[in-house]
Amino acid sequence: MADVAKLAGVSHQTVSRVLNGAPHVRPDTRDRVLAAIRELDYRPNSAARALVTRRSQTLGVVSFDSTLYGPASMLDGIEQAARSAGYFVSVTSLRSLDGRSVQEAVDRLRDQGVEGVVVIAPQTSAVSAVARLSSSVPVVAVGSGNQTQVPMVSVGNRYGAGEATGHLLDLGHRTVHHLAGPANWLESQDREEGWRLTLQAAGAPVPEVERGDWSARSGYRAGLRIAGLPDVTAVFCANDHMALGLLRAMHEAGRSVPEEISVVGFDDIPEAAYFIPPLTTVRQDFGELGRQALELLVGELEGAKPSPTHLQISPELVLRHSAGPAVRR
């Protein structure tokens, strides 16, 4: 900093004010300081700054080690929001979201000097782990429903499932079958509940649930079973990858979509618009999810207690060509 000050012909206090964005610096002085910084390739010492300010500007994220679109997109949304807010991010990915693993991950992040932690908690085991966390830094959970007292942000999965199911009923289908995700995933539980409640409210029959594991392969296998049921005219899939597998099974079985069977997914993955036919699905705004999570966490860091501390992001039904009117037999 002294070298920058000497080259720019100013005091080191002025350099500090420029670096910290202080408003009371003359424009020509600011320009000289910035030019000196570029010429000397000066970089502030973040470790030294943290010692002075007691702020590391670093947040920790505990993530589930998964390539699934939902958790991966949650992580991306959080990272982007953190960068926009001026924070660095340190990520720890776990294969198991049990209590011990989550606690050890948070402890490791605290040892790195993070100011707060975001835990991506898509499974029931993760919710229990977050509820039992012992931490001296603020913690915010993402994707954990309303089952923990920790500040939390999630997608309105019940609402989205209700929108998908209601759309199919509005198209004249007598009922809607459901291809659910794994029973221990919160998103799967909430989407199944939203589907079931919508059918019950409409007085429609509630069929037995088919269950997959989020993969296109499991959707294909379930689709082969569903294709053999002539009374099925509509299926709501708990994610788009399973919907893709189901579409393949319908094609192989000679059952046209949407003329014979309507299909709706959930997630709106980037490829959904290019399925054959293009998939009607429920879109989640993961960027907004990340921004809301960061807002909650930064509020905790600054001593504010945001209200409410449980926030839901409403998803959006995207209409394409895989769902159509029921064909009366």
XYZ file of C-alpha atoms in Angstrom:
329
model
C 0.000 0.000 0.000
C 2.930 2.334 0.739
C 4.293 1.673 -2.786
C 0.908 2.533 -4.323
C 0.689 5.704 -2.225
C 4.214 6.793 -3.296
C 3.536 6.197 -7.009
C 0.168 8.001 -6.867
C 1.529 10.851 -4.748
C -1.000 10.379 -1.951
C -1.056 9.109 1.625
C -1.602 5.449 2.441
C -4.860 6.512 4.176
C -6.108 7.792 0.811
C -5.206 4.472 -0.820
C -7.156 2.709 1.911
C -10.197 4.941 1.325
C -10.096 4.203 -2.410
C -9.834 0.450 -1.801
C -12.782 0.546 0.605
C -14.952 2.619 -1.732
C -15.125 5.653 0.536
C -17.149 8.446 -1.136
C -15.053 11.453 -0.074
C -12.171 11.050 -2.526
C -11.692 13.440 -5.439
C -12.241 11.718 -8.841
C -8.775 12.640 -10.152
C -7.162 11.334 -6.956
C -9.144 8.111 -7.192
C -8.051 7.691 -10.827
C -4.359 8.160 -9.890
C -4.615 5.588 -7.123
C -6.386 3.048 -9.359
C -3.773 3.590 -12.092
C -0.985 2.965 -9.564
C -2.730 -0.193 -8.357
C -2.915 -1.506 -11.921
C 0.683 -0.587 -12.703
C 2.048 -2.269 -9.555
C -0.433 -5.177 -9.775
C -1.279 -4.514 -6.133
C -3.586 -6.951 -4.344
C -4.825 -6.350 -0.788
C -3.700 -8.999 1.694
C -6.991 -10.656 2.619
C -5.473 -12.423 5.639
C -4.105 -9.146 7.015
C -7.401 -7.382 6.334
C -9.285 -10.153 8.188
C -7.031 -9.655 11.226
C -7.839 -5.934 11.289
C -11.542 -6.059 10.436
C -12.296 -9.474 12.004
C -14.199 -10.205 8.779
C -13.010 -12.919 6.384
C -15.692 -12.159 3.758
C -15.891 -15.948 3.320
C -18.970 -18.122 3.642
C -19.043 -21.898 3.912
C -21.402 -24.198 2.018
C -22.071 -27.802 3.005
C -23.363 -29.568 -0.086
C -24.612 -33.036 -0.896
C -22.154 -34.731 -3.267
C -24.548 -35.128 -6.170
C -24.732 -34.377 -9.871
C -28.539 -34.236 -9.686
C -29.892 -31.065 -11.252
C -31.666 -29.755 -8.142
C -28.831 -29.866 -5.558
C -26.216 -28.860 -8.153
C -28.309 -25.861 -9.228
C -28.899 -24.858 -5.605
C -25.124 -24.789 -5.078
C -24.603 -22.735 -8.240
C -27.287 -20.240 -7.212
C -25.736 -19.809 -3.756
C -22.216 -19.331 -5.178
C -23.386 -16.722 -7.683
C -25.339 -14.810 -5.045
C -22.352 -14.868 -2.667
C -19.998 -13.480 -5.320
C -22.481 -10.719 -6.141
C -22.635 -9.822 -2.442
C -18.826 -9.630 -2.233
C -18.182 -12.911 -0.424
C -15.823 -15.770 -1.184
C -17.244 -19.289 -0.897
C -15.653 -22.412 0.541
C -17.552 -25.598 -0.368
C -17.502 -28.960 1.395
C -19.264 -31.806 -0.440
C -20.459 -34.834 1.513
C -21.503 -38.276 0.360
C -23.614 -38.758 3.483
C -25.717 -36.078 5.167
C -25.857 -37.717 8.596
C -25.451 -35.694 11.789
C -21.796 -36.509 12.377
C -20.727 -35.750 8.796
C -22.561 -32.425 8.702
C -21.180 -31.348 12.100
C -17.617 -32.247 11.062
C -18.039 -30.323 7.805
C -19.265 -27.221 9.630
C -16.371 -27.506 12.104
C -13.855 -27.684 9.229
C -15.372 -24.596 7.648
C -15.235 -22.728 10.961
C -11.532 -23.634 11.210
C -11.093 -21.875 7.851
C -12.549 -18.697 9.336
C -15.901 -18.612 7.517
C -18.379 -16.052 8.818
C -21.473 -18.161 8.205
C -22.565 -21.480 6.708
C -25.241 -22.518 4.225
C -26.277 -26.187 4.407
C -28.001 -27.708 1.368
C -30.330 -30.184 3.041
C -32.431 -32.163 0.525
C -32.869 -35.337 2.600
C -34.625 -36.101 5.870
C -31.305 -37.130 7.463
C -29.891 -33.692 6.630
C -32.818 -31.942 8.322
C -32.156 -33.866 11.531
C -28.457 -33.070 11.245
C -29.099 -29.334 10.793
C -31.490 -29.273 13.754
C -28.773 -30.750 16.018
C -25.909 -28.554 14.778
C -23.687 -26.868 17.318
C -22.089 -23.802 15.746
C -20.806 -20.393 16.855
C -21.443 -18.958 13.362
C -24.862 -18.373 11.743
C -26.296 -21.286 9.741
C -28.974 -21.168 7.032
C -30.497 -24.282 5.461
C -31.614 -24.575 1.835
C -34.232 -27.037 0.630
C -35.221 -28.417 4.035
C -38.913 -27.557 4.122
C -40.343 -26.296 7.407
C -39.002 -29.097 9.563
C -36.208 -27.197 11.330
C -35.933 -24.060 13.450
C -32.773 -23.014 11.568
C -33.425 -20.119 9.118
C -34.330 -21.764 5.840
C -35.119 -21.123 2.176
C -36.879 -23.680 -0.012
C -38.870 -24.101 -3.201
C -42.652 -24.444 -2.887
C -42.710 -28.077 -3.969
C -46.257 -28.763 -2.772
C -47.501 -25.729 -4.667
C -45.638 -26.707 -7.843
C -46.929 -30.279 -7.701
C -50.449 -28.958 -7.168
C -50.113 -26.699 -10.222
C -48.924 -29.613 -12.376
C -51.650 -31.965 -11.158
C -54.359 -29.317 -11.412
C -53.326 -28.507 -14.978
C -53.777 -32.136 -15.991
C -57.174 -32.321 -14.270
C -58.213 -29.111 -16.031
C -57.382 -30.813 -19.330
C -60.138 -33.320 -18.543
C -58.152 -36.246 -17.173
C -60.153 -38.306 -14.697
C -57.108 -38.690 -12.459
C -53.328 -38.259 -12.550
C -50.772 -40.972 -11.823
C -47.550 -40.022 -10.045
C -43.963 -41.135 -10.550
C -42.357 -40.065 -7.258
C -38.731 -39.686 -6.231
C -36.974 -41.496 -3.352
C -39.036 -41.595 -0.163
C -36.244 -40.079 1.982
C -35.956 -36.889 -0.117
C -37.913 -33.876 1.110
C -38.665 -32.677 -2.426
C -40.130 -36.086 -3.223
C -42.281 -36.080 -0.090
C -43.588 -32.569 -0.708
C -44.312 -33.129 -4.399
C -46.155 -36.347 -3.621
C -48.196 -34.565 -0.959
C -49.039 -31.694 -3.312
C -50.177 -34.190 -5.962
C -52.277 -36.184 -3.482
C -53.964 -33.160 -1.885
C -54.867 -31.732 -5.302
C -56.516 -34.990 -6.369
C -58.399 -35.263 -3.075
C -59.609 -31.665 -3.291
C -60.946 -32.356 -6.797
C -62.635 -35.590 -5.701
C -60.449 -37.545 -8.132
C -59.230 -41.098 -7.487
C -55.735 -41.304 -5.937
C -53.769 -44.038 -7.767
C -50.950 -46.028 -6.226
C -47.622 -44.200 -6.474
C -44.843 -45.409 -8.740
C -41.410 -44.653 -7.274
C -38.089 -43.947 -8.958
C -34.649 -42.721 -7.896
C -34.574 -39.431 -9.904
C -32.760 -41.096 -12.827
C -33.998 -41.436 -16.415
C -33.422 -45.191 -16.081
C -35.880 -45.470 -13.198
C -38.372 -43.371 -15.162
C -37.997 -45.721 -18.116
C -38.615 -48.795 -15.987
C -41.654 -47.248 -14.339
C -42.849 -46.091 -17.747
C -42.826 -49.649 -19.081
C -45.135 -50.658 -16.237
C -47.386 -47.628 -16.704
C -47.574 -48.159 -20.464
C -49.215 -51.508 -19.795
C -52.087 -49.882 -17.917
C -54.662 -48.864 -20.547
C -56.630 -46.605 -18.183
C -53.685 -44.282 -17.503
C -54.080 -40.975 -19.390
C -51.880 -38.592 -17.357
C -48.640 -38.852 -15.347
C -46.966 -36.261 -13.146
C -43.250 -37.049 -12.737
C -41.361 -35.699 -9.713
C -38.449 -34.591 -11.898
C -37.625 -34.104 -15.572
C -35.046 -36.884 -15.842
C -37.609 -39.502 -14.817
C -40.057 -37.887 -17.257
C -37.465 -38.354 -20.017
C -37.204 -42.068 -19.251
C -40.981 -42.366 -19.153
C -41.294 -40.685 -22.567
C -38.857 -43.238 -24.005
C -40.904 -46.108 -22.532
C -44.133 -44.705 -23.994
C -42.508 -44.412 -27.411
C -41.310 -48.029 -27.301
C -44.735 -49.207 -26.159
C -46.431 -47.381 -29.025
C -48.372 -45.008 -26.764
C -48.270 -41.478 -28.132
C -47.647 -38.420 -25.954
C -49.775 -36.366 -25.453
C -52.484 -37.939 -27.638
C -52.838 -41.030 -25.402
C -50.884 -40.100 -22.280
C -50.060 -36.614 -21.015
C -46.782 -36.140 -19.108
C -45.662 -33.288 -16.828
C -42.266 -33.056 -15.108
C -40.617 -30.917 -12.430
C -37.386 -28.804 -12.509
C -37.336 -27.440 -16.082
C -33.834 -28.694 -16.795
C -32.185 -26.957 -19.797
C -32.928 -29.950 -22.039
C -36.666 -30.092 -21.204
C -37.644 -27.856 -24.131
C -35.878 -30.268 -26.526
C -37.521 -33.529 -25.440
C -39.856 -35.190 -27.936
C -42.391 -33.775 -27.362
C -41.134 -30.671 -25.494
C -41.883 -31.210 -21.824
C -44.481 -29.327 -19.815
C -42.824 -28.943 -16.425
C -42.472 -26.894 -13.237
C -39.599 -24.389 -13.243
C -37.575 -23.593 -10.115
C -35.705 -20.292 -9.779
C -32.418 -21.429 -8.232
C -30.859 -17.988 -8.639
C -33.554 -16.491 -6.435
C -33.122 -19.382 -3.998
C -29.438 -18.497 -3.652
C -30.144 -14.782 -3.259
C -32.729 -15.367 -0.535
C -30.419 -17.756 1.328
C -27.599 -15.189 1.231
C -29.963 -12.439 2.376
C -30.983 -14.508 5.389
C -27.379 -15.385 6.230
C -26.039 -11.837 5.828
C -28.914 -10.615 7.984
C -27.824 -13.038 10.689
C -24.202 -11.868 10.343
C -25.208 -8.248 10.744
C -27.300 -8.984 13.808
C -30.668 -8.603 12.121
C -33.389 -11.176 12.601
C -35.257 -11.285 9.292
C -38.941 -12.092 9.488
C -39.986 -14.608 8.400
C -36.917 -16.809 8.746
C -38.580 -19.570 6.691
C -38.896 -18.419 3.082
C -40.419 -20.230 0.102
C -39.760 -19.496 -3.574
C -42.833 -20.174 -5.711
C -42.140 -22.303 -8.802
C -43.761 -21.702 -12.184
C -45.644 -24.108 -14.449
C -44.162 -23.986 -17.976
C -46.567 -25.138 -20.673
C -45.149 -26.973 -23.688
C -46.477 -29.906 -25.731
C -46.310 -33.066 -23.600
C -49.703 -32.516 -21.960
C -53.010 -32.332 -23.825
C -56.738 -32.882 -23.430
C -57.920 -36.275 -22.262
C -59.229 -38.561 -24.970
C -62.620 -39.935 -23.999
C -62.890 -43.667 -24.479
